[in-house]
XYZ file of C-alpha atoms in Angstrom:
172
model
C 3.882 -19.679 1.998
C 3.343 -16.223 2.616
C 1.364 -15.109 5.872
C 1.245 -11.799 6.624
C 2.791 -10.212 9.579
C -0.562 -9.373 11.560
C -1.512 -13.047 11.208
C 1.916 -14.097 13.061
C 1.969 -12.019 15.381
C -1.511 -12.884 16.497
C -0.395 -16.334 16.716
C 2.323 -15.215 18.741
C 0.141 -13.472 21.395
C -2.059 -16.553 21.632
C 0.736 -18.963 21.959
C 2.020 -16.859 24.536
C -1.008 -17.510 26.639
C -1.575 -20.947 26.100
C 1.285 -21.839 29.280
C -0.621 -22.056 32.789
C -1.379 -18.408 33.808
C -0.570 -18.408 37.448
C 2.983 -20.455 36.842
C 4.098 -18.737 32.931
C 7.010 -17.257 35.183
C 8.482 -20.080 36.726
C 7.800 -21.906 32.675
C 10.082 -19.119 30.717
C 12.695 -19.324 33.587
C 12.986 -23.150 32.788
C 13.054 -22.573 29.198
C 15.276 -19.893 29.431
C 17.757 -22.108 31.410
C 17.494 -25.081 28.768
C 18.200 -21.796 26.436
C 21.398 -20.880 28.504
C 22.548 -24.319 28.558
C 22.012 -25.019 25.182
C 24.118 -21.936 24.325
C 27.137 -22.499 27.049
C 27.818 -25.861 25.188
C 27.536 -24.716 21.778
C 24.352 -26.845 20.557
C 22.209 -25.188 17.739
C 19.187 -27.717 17.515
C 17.047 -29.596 19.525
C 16.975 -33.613 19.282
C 16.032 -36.272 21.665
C 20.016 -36.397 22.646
C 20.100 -33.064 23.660
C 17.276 -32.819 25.461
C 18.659 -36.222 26.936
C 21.763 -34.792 28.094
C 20.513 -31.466 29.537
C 18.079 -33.406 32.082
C 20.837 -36.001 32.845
C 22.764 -32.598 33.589
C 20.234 -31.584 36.175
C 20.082 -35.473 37.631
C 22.960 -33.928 39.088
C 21.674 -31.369 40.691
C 17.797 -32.115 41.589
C 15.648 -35.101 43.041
C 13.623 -37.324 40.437
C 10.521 -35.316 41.520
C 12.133 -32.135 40.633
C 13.849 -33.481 36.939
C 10.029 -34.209 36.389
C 8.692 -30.523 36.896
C 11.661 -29.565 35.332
C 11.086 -31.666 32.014
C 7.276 -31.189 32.056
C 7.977 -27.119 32.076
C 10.827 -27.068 29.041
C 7.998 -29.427 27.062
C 5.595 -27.187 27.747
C 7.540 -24.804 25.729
C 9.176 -26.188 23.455
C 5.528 -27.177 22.315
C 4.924 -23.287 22.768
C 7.841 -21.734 21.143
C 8.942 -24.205 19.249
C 6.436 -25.884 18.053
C 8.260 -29.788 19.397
C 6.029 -32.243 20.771
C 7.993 -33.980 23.771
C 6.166 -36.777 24.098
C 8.068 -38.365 21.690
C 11.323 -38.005 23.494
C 11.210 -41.561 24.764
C 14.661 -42.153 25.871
C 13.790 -38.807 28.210
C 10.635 -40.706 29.709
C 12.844 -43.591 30.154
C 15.847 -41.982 32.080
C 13.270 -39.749 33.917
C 11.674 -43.277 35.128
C 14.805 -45.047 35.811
C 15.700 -42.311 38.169
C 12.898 -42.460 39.978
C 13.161 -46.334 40.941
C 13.968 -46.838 44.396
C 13.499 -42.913 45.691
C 12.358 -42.142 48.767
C 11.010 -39.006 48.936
C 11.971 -36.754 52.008
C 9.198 -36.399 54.243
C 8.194 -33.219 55.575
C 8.082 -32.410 59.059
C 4.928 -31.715 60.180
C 3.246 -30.017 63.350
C 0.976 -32.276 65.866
C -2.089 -30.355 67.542
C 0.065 -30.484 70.733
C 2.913 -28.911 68.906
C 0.683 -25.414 67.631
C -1.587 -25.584 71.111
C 1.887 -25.059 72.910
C 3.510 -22.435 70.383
C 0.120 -20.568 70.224
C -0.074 -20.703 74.564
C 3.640 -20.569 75.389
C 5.516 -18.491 73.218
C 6.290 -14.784 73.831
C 3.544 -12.579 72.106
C 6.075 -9.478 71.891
C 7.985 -12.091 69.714
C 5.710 -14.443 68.547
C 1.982 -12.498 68.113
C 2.475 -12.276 63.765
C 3.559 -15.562 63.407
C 0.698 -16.996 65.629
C -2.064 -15.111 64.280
C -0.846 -16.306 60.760
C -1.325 -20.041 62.534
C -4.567 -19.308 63.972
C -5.539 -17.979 60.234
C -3.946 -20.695 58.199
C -5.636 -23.573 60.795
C -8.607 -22.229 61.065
C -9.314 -19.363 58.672
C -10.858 -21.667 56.149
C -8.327 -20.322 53.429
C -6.261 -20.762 51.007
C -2.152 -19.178 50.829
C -2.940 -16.824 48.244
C -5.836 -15.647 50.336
C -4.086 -15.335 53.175
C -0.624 -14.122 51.872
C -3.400 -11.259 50.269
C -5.329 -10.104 53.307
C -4.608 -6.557 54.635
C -4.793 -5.007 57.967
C -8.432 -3.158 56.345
C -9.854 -6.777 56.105
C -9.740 -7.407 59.871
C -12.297 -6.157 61.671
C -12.261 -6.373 66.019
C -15.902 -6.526 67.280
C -14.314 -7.309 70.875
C -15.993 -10.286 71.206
C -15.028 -11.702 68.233
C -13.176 -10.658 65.032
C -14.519 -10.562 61.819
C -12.220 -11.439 58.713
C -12.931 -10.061 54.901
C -11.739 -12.222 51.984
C -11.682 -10.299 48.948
C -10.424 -12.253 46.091
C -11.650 -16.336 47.258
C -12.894 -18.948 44.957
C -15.496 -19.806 47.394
């Protein structure tokens, strides 16, 4: 067949966007390591096996949750690049489920009300006064980490009485 070169690289672009926008980053770097494992043991193609015994390689290394992301981000692009539907990698599913039988997840530590009225009354403000204003914000700013990781000194505004707080780029 003979397509001509504007055509494919067009399709190129396009399949370039189709990964998640915000995350495309952390989707390449996974791909790129399946890449760079693929090439440290000397394997050309890409078969259920392999794919098999790169994410039994990682089992090593990462928690069932993570093998999961992991997997889910090199199907992504092997879909992408490749043009290799995953879901037909059975024996992957299967391992990927088998390790997940009788995990218990680490649970994350988490503060009571007691814990941030006492950090926000009792610790040091000429040590402390950043990372309490970012708890005040992030309890009861109403936003989101992107919004808050984005806010500038500009978009605070002291009125004395109270303080007034500009969100530039919300969804709201």
């Amino acid at each position: 067949m003979n397509v001509p070169q504007a055509i494919i690289d067009e399709a190129t672009n396009v399949a370039a966007s189709l990964l998640p926008e915000k995350s495309s980053e952390r989707y390449e770097h996974e791909y790129a390591e399946f890449k760079k494992w693929q090439n440290e043991n000397n394997v050309t193609g890409i078969t259920e096996d392999v794919l098999l015994a790169y994410i039994s390689n990682l089992s090593k290394k990462y928690s069932p949750n993570s093998l999961w992301s992991k997997w889910s981000m090199v199907k992504s692009c092997l879909q992408v690049r490749e043009n290799i539907d995953g879901r037909r990698f059975h024996k992957v599913i299967a391992f990927l489920k088998r390790r997940n039988e009788r995990y218990l997840p680490k649970k994350a530590k988490t503060l009571t009300k007691e814990h941030v009225q006492k950090f926000i009354l009792e610790a040091p403000d000429d040590k402390w006064l950043l990372a309490k204003v970012i708890t005040i914000f992030g309890i009861f700013g109403c936003c989101r980490c992107d919004e808050l990781l984005s806010l500038t000194l500009n978009d605070v505004e002291d009125l004395e009485k109270y303080i007034v707080v500009t969100l530039r780029e919300t969804n709201n």
